[in-house]
CSV table of C-alpha atoms in Angstrom, one decimal:
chain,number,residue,atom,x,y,z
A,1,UNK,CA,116.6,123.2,83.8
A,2,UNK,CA,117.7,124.4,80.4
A,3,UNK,CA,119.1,128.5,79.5
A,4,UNK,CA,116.5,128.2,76.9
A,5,UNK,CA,113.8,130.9,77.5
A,6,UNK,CA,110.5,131.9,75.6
A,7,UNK,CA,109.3,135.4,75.1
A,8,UNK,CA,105.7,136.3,74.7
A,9,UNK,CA,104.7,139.6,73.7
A,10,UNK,CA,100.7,140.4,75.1
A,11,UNK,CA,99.8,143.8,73.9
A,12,UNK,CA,102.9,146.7,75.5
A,13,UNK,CA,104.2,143.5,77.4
A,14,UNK,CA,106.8,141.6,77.1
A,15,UNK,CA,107.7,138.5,79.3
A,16,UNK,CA,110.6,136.0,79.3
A,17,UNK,CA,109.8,132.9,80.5
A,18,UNK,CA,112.5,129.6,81.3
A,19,UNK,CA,112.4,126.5,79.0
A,20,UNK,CA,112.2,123.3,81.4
A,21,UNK,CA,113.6,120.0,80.0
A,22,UNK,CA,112.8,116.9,81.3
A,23,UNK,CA,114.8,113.4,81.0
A,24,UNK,CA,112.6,112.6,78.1
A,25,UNK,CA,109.8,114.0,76.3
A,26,UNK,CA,108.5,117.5,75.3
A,27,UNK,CA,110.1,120.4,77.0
A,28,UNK,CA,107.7,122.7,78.8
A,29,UNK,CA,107.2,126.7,79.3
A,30,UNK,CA,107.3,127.4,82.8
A,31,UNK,CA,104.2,129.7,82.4
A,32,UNK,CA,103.9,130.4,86.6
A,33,UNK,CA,104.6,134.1,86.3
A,34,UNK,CA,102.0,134.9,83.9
A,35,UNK,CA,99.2,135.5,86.2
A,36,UNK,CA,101.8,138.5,87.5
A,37,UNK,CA,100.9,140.3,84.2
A,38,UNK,CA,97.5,139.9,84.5
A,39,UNK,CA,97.0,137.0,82.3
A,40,UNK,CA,96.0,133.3,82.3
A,41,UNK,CA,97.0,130.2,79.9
A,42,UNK,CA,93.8,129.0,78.1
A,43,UNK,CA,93.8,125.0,77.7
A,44,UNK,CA,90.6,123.1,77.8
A,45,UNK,CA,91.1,119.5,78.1
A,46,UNK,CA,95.0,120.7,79.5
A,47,UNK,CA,96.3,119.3,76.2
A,48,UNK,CA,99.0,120.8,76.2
A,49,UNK,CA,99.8,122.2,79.5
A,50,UNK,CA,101.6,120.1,82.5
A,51,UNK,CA,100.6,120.1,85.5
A,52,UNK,CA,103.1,118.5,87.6
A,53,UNK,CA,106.6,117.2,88.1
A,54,UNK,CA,106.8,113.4,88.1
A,55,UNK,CA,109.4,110.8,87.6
A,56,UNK,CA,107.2,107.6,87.4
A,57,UNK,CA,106.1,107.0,84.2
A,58,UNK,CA,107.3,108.3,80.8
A,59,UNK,CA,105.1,108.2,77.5
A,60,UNK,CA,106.0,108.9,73.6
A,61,UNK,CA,102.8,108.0,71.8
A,62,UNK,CA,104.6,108.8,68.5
A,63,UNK,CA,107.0,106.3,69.2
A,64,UNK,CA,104.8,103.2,71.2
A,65,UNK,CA,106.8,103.9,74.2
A,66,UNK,CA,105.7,103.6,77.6
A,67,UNK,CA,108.1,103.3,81.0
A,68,UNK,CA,107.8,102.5,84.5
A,69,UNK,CA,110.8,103.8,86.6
A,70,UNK,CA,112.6,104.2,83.8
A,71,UNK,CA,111.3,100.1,82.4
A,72,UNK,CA,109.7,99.1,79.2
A,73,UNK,CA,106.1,97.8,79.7
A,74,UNK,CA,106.5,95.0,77.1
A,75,UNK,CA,109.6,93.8,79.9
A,76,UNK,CA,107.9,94.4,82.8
A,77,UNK,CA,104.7,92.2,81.7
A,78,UNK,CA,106.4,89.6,80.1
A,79,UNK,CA,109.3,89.2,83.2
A,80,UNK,CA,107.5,90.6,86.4
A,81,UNK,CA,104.7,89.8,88.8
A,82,UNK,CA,102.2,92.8,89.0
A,83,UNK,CA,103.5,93.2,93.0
A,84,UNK,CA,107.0,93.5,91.5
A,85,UNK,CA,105.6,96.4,89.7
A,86,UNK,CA,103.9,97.9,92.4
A,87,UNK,CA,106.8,97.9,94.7
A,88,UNK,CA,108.1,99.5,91.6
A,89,UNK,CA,105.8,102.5,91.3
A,90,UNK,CA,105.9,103.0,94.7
A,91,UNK,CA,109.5,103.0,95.8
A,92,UNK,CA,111.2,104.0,92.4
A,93,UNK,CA,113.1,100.8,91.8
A,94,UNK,CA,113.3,97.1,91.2
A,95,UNK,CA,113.0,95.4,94.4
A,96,UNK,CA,115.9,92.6,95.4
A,97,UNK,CA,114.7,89.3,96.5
A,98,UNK,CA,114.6,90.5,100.2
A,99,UNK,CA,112.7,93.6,99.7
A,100,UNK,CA,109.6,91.8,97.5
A,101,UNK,CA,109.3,89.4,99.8
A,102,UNK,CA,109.0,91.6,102.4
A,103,UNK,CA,106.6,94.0,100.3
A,104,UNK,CA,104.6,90.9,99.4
A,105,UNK,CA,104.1,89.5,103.0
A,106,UNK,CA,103.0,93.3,103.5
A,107,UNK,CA,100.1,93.4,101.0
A,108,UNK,CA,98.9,89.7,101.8
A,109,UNK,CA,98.8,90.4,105.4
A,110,UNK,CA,96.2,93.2,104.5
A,111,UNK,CA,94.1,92.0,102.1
A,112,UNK,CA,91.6,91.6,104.8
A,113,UNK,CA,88.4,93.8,105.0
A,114,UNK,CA,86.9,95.5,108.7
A,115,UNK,CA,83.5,92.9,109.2
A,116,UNK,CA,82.1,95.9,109.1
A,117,UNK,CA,82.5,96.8,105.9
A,118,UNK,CA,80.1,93.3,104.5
A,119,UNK,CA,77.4,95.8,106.2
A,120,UNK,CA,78.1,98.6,104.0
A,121,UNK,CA,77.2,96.5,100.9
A,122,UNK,CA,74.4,95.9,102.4
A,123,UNK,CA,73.0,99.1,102.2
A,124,UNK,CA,73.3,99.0,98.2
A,125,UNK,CA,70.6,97.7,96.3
A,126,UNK,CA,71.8,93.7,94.5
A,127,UNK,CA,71.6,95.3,91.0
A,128,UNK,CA,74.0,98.3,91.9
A,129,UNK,CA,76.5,98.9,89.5
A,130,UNK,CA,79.9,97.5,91.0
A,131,UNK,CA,81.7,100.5,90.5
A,132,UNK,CA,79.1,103.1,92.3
A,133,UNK,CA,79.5,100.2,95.2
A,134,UNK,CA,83.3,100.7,95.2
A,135,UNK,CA,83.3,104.1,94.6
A,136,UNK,CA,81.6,104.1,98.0
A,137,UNK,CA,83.3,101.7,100.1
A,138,UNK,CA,86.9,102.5,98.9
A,139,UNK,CA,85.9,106.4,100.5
A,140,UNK,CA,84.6,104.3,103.5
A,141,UNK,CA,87.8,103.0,104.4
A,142,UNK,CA,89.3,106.3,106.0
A,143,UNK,CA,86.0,105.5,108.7
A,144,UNK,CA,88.5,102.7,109.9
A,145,UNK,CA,92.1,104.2,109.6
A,146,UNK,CA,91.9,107.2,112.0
A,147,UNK,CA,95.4,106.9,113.0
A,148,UNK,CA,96.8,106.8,110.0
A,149,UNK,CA,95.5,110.2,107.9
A,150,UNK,CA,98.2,112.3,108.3
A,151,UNK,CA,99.2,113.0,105.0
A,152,UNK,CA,102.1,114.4,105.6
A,153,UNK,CA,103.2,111.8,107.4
A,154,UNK,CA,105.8,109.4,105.1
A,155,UNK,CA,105.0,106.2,107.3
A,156,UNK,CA,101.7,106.7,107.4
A,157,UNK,CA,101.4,107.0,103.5
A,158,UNK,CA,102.9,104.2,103.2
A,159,UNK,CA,100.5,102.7,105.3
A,160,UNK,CA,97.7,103.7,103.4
A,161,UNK,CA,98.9,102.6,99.7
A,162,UNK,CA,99.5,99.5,101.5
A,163,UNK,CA,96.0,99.1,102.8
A,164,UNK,CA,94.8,100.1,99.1
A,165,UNK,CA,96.8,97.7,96.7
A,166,UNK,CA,96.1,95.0,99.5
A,167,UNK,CA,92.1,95.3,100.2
A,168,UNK,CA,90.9,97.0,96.5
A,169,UNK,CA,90.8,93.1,94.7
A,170,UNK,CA,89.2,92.2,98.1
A,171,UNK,CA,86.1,95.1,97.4
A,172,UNK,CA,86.4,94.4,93.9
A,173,UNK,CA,85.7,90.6,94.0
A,174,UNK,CA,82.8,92.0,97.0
A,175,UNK,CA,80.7,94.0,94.4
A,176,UNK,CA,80.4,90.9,92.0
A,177,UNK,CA,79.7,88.8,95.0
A,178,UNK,CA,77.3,91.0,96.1
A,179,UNK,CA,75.5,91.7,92.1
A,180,UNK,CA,74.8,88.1,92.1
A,181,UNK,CA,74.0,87.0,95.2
A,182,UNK,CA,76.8,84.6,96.2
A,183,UNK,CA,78.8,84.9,99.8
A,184,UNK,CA,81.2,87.2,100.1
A,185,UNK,CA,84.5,84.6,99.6
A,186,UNK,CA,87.7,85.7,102.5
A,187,UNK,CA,91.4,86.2,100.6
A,188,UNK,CA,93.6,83.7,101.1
A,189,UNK,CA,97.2,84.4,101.7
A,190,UNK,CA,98.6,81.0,99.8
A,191,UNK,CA,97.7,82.2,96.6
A,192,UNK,CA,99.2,84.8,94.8
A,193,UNK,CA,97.8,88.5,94.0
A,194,UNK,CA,96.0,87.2,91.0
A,195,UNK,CA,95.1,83.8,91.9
A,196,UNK,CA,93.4,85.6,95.1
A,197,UNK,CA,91.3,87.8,93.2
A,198,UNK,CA,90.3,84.5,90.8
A,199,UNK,CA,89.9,82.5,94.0
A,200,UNK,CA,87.2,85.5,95.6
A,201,UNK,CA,85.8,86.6,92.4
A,202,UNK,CA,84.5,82.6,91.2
A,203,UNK,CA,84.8,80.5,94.4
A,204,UNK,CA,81.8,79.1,96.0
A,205,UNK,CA,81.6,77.2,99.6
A,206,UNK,CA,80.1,74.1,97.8
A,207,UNK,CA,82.9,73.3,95.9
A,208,UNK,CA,86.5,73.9,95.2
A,209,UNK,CA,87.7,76.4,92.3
A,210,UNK,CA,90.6,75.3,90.4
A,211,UNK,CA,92.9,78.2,88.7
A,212,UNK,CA,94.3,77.8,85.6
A,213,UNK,CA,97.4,79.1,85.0
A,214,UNK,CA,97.0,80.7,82.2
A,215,UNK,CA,94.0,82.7,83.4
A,216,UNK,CA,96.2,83.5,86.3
A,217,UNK,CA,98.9,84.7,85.0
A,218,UNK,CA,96.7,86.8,81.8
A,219,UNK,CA,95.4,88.4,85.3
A,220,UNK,CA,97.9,89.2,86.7
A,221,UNK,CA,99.5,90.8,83.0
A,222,UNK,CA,96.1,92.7,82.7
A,223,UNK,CA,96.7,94.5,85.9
A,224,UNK,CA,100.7,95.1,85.0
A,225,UNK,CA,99.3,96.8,81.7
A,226,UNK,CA,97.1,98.7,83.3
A,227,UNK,CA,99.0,99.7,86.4
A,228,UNK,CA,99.6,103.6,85.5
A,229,UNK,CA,99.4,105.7,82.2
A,230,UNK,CA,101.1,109.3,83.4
A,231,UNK,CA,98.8,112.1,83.6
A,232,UNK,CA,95.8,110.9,82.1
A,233,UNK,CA,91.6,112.1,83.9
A,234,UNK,CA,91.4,109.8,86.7
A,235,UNK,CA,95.7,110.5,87.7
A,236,UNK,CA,94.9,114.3,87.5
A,237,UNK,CA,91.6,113.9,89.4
A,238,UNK,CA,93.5,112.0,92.4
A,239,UNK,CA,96.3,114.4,92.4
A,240,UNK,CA,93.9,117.4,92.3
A,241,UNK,CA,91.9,116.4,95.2
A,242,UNK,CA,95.3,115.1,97.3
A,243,UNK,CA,96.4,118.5,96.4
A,244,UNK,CA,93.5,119.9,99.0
A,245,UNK,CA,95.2,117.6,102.1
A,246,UNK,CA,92.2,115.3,101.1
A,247,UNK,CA,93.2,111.8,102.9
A,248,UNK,CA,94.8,108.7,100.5
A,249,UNK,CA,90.5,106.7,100.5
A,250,UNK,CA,89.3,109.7,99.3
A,251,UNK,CA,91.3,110.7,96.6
A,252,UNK,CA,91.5,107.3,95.3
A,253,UNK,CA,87.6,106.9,95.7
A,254,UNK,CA,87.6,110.2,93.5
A,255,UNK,CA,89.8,108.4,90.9
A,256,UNK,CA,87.3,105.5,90.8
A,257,UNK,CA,84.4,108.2,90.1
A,258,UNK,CA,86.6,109.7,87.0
A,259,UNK,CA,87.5,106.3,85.6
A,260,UNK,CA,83.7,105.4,85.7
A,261,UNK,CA,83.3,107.6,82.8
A,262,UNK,CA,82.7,105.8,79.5
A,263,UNK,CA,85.4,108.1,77.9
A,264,UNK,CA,88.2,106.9,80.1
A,265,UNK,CA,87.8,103.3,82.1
A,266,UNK,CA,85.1,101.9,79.5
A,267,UNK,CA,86.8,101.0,77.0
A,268,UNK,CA,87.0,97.8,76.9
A,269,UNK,CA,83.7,97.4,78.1
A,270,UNK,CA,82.6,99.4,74.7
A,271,UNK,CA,84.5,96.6,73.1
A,272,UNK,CA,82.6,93.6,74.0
A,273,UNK,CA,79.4,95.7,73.5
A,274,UNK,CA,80.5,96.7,69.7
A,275,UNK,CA,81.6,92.4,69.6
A,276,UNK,CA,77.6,91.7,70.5
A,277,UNK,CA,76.4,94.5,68.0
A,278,UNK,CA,78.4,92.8,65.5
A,279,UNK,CA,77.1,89.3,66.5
A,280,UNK,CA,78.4,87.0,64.2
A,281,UNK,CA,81.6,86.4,62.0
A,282,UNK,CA,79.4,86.6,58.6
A,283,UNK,CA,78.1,89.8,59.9
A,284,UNK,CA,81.8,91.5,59.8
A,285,UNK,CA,82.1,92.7,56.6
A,286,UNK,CA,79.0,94.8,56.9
A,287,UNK,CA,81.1,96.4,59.9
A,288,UNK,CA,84.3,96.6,58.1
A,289,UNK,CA,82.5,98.7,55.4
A,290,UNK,CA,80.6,101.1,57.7
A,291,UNK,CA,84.0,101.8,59.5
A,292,UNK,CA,85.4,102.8,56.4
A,293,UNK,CA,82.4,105.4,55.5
A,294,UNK,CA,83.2,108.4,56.7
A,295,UNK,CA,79.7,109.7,56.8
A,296,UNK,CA,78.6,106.4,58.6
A,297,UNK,CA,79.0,107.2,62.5
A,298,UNK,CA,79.9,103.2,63.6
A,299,UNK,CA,83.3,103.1,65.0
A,300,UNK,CA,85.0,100.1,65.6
A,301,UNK,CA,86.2,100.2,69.7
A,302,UNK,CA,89.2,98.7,70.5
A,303,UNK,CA,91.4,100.1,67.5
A,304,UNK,CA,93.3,102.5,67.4
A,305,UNK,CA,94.5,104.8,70.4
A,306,UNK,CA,94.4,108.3,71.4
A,307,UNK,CA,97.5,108.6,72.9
A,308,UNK,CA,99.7,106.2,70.6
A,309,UNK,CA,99.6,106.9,67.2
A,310,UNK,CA,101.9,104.2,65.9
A,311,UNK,CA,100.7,100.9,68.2
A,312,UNK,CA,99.9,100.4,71.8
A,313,UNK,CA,103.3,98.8,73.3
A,314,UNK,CA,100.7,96.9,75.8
A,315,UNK,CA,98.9,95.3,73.1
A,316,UNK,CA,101.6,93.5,71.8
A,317,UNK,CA,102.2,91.0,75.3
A,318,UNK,CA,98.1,91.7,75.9
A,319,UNK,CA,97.8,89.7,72.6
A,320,UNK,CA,100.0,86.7,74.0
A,321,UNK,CA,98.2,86.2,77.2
A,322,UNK,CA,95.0,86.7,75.3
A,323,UNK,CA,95.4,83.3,72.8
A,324,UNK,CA,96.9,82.1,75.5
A,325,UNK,CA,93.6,81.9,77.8
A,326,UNK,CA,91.8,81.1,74.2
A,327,UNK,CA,93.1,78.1,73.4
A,328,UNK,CA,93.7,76.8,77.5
A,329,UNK,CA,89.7,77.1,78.1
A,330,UNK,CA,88.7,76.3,74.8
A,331,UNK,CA,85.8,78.3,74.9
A,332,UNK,CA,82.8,78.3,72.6
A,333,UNK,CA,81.4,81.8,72.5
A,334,UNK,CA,80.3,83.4,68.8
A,335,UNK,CA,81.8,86.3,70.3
A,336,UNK,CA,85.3,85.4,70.3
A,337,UNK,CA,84.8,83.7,66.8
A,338,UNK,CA,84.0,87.6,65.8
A,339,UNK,CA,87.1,89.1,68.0
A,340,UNK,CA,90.0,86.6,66.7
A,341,UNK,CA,88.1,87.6,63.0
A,342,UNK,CA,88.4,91.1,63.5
A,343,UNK,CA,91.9,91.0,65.0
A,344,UNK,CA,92.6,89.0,61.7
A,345,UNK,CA,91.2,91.8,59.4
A,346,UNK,CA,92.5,94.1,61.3
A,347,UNK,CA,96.7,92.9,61.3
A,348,UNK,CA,95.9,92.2,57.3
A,349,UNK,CA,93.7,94.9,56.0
A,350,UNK,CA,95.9,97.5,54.5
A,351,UNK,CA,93.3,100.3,55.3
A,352,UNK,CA,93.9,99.5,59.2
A,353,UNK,CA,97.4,99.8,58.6
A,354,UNK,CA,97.5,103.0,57.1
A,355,UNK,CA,95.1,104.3,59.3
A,356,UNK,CA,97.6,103.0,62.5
A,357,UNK,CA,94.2,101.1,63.2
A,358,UNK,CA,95.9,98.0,65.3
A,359,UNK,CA,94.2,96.2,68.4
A,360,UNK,CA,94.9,98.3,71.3
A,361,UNK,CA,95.2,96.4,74.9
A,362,UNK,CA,91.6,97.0,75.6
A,363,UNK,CA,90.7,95.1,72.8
A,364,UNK,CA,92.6,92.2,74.0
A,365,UNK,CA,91.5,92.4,77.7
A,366,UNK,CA,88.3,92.8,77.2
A,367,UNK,CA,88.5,89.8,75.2
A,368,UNK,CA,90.2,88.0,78.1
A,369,UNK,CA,88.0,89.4,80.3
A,370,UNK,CA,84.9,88.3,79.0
A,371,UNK,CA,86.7,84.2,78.5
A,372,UNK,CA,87.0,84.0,81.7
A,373,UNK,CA,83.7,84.5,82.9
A,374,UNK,CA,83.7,88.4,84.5
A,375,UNK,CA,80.6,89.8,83.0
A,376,UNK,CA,81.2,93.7,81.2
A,377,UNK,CA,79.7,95.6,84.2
A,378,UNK,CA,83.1,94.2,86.0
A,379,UNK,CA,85.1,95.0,84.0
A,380,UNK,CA,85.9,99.2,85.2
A,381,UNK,CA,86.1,97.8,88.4
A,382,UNK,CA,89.2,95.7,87.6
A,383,UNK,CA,90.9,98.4,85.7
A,384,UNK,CA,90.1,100.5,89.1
A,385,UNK,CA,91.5,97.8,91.0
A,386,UNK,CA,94.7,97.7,88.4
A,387,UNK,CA,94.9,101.0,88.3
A,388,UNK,CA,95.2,102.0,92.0
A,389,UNK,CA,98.7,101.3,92.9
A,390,UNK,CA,99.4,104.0,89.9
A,391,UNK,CA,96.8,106.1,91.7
A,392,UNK,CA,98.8,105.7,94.8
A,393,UNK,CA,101.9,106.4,93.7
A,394,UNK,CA,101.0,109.9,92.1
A,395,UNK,CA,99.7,110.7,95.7
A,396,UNK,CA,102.8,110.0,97.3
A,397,UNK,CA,104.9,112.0,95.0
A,398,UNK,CA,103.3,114.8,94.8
A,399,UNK,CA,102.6,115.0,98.8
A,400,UNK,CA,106.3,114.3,99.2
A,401,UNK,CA,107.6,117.4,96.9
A,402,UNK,CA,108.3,120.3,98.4
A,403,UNK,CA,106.3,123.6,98.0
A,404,UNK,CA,103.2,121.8,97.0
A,405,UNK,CA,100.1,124.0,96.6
A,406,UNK,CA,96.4,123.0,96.1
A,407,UNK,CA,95.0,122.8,92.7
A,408,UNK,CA,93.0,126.1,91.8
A,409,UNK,CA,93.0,126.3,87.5
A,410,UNK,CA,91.7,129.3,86.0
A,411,UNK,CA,88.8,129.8,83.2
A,412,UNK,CA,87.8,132.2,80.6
A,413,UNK,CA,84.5,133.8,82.2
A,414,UNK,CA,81.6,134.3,79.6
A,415,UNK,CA,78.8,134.9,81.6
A,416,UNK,CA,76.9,138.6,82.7
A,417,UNK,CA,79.3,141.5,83.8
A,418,UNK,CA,78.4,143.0,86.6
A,419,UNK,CA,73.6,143.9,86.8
A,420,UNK,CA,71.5,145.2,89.2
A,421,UNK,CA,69.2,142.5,91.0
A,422,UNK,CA,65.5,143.1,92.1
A,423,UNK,CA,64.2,141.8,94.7
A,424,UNK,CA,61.4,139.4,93.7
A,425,UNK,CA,59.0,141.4,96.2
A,426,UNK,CA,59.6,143.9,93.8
């Protein structure tokens, strides 16, 4: 808390409101009195209004920064396991030896699904997109958990983000299972986090999958860099409906609906689709100029990011892991011919540069992605999966700060003032 104030003058008043500083970033207006005076902030899209206190992940777009706890991204991908992170998120520091172990025993013992919930998929039709299938059964999981839905209850929070980071790769590898037709394939607790969601995703009971360990470990980097990003739609919408008492399945089932939407988790899936529009390597210049022409409406997906205006710091290690997997599988598809062009126009072209234009991490794990064999309609669903310890995290914070109210914003009405209504009799 800063002495700094701001004073806003609305018509004969005049109010005085405290300056908030946080450990980094913008300050804020504590604008919470306003409504006292009889009026109301106005902020569609909450661009520039915050709406909570949080201390577990820290963003300067200007500046390509993003932290964890206080840890760089690029560090935490390039020298951490994805649980390490989680434990991270979740408990608010790096774990010792003793306590990741102990976390990671945690989350393998419940990677497990109830039998039940094979029957659930069941009732979706086989061409159901995966993430209106985990939408549902990531909701369905409170049906099972009846003891533990107490949400003010620490230990059984805990519980529950448990349950989540442990069983989502389990649902996740389930929907593709389930889109084309294969078994359903059990986790395994003698593989790792990644190599257990390879191992269910592309295993089949005729024969034995071998993981490479460069796929594994490009995994297990996609779900570091996708782990949590602050306050974004899908954040907000989980903290907004945990801010009603809602129980941990349901908010996080709400924050697979919000990150369904093409303007948020489909990004990279955009990507590949732009990739196939393009088609071919001799076909990118044609692109490059329609990019450049204002009046033309093509955009190229995957550049470019709305939140860092210099470069994406995930990009950078996404980029390693992604001619990594490249030249381990050695795989012929035109469309990665037109990707690794692209990326090549784009780190050389001085338009892109100017523009701050660079390959963002969803151009690079989509890219990924799509090498090793998870088909586009997937690929939400892993970002879901990624994203839920984040999710998780959020929850727990905000249901473990004091004074916590539910979520109620305001509007700007425009509709009818107050009109007589006749009765259609009449």
């Amino acid at each position: 808390m800063s002495n700094k104030t701001a004073t806003l003058k609305a018509g004969d008043v005049e109010v005085e409101f405290p300056i908030l500083e946080g450990t980094e970033g913008h300050p804020v207006i504590d604008v919470r009195a306003l409504g006292a005076h009889g009026y109301f902030t106005f902020d569609p899209g909450f661009m520039a209004t915050g709406s909570c206190e949080s201390a577990i992940t820290f963003i300067d777009g200007a500046k390509g920064i993003l932290l964890h706890r206080g840890f760089s991204i690029e560090d935490l991908a390039r020298d951490a396991s994805f649980l390490e992170v989680c434990h991270m998120l979740l408990h608010d520091k790096a774990p010792n030896s003793e306590e990741y172990n102990e976390f990671k025993e945690t989350i393998t013992r419940h990677t497990m699904v109830h039998e039940q919930v094979n029957m659930f998929f069941h009732g979706f039709r086989n061409d159901a997109h995966p993430m209106a299938m985990l939408c549902g059964t990531v909701g369905a999981l409170s049906s099972f958990y009846h003891s533990d839905l107490d949400v003010a209850d620490p230990d059984q929070r805990s519980r529950s983000a448990h349950r989540l980071i442990a069983k989502m790769p389990t649902l996740v590898a389930m929907c593709y299972k389930y889109n084309i037709g294969q078994p359903f394939v059990y986790p395994r607790n003698d593989l790792s986090y990644a190599a257990n969601f390879l191992n269910m995703m592309f295993s089949v009971p005729a024969e034995e999958y071998v993981i490479s360990p460069a796929v594994e470990r490009a995994m297990d980097r996609i779900f570091i860099l996708h782990a949590d990003h602050e306050q974004n739609a899908s954040t907000s919408t989980v903290r907004l409906a945990g801010s009603s008492g809602a129980n941990p399945y349901a908010c996080i089932a709400a924050g697979v609906a919000s990150l369904w939407g093409p303007a948020h988790g489909g990004a990279n899936e955009a990507c590949l689709k732009m990739l196939e529009e393009i088609g071919t390597v001799d076909r990118i210049p044609e692109f490059i100029a329609r990019a450049k022409d204002k009046s033309d409406p093509f955009r190229l997906m995957g550049f470019g990011h709305r939140v860092y205006k210099n470069h994406d710091p995930r990009a950078t290690v996404m980029r390693e892991s992604c001619h990594e997997v490249l030249q381990e599988l050695n795989v012929e598809n035109p469309l990665l011919d037109v990707a690794m062009e692209l990326e090549r126009i784009a780190l050389s072209d001085p338009y892109f540069a100017e523009k701050k234009l660079f390959p963002n991490v969803d151009f690079y794990s989509g890219i990924v992605l799509s090498a090793i064999g998870i088909p586009t309609n997937m690929f939400t669903c892993i970002f879901a999966l990624a994203r839920t310890v984040g999710w998780i995290s959020h929850w727990h914070e905000m249901m473990s700060q004091p004074g916590q109210k539910i979520g109620r914003p305001r509007q700007l009405y425009t509709g009818h003032s107050k009109r007589e209504y006749t009765p259609i009799k009449k």
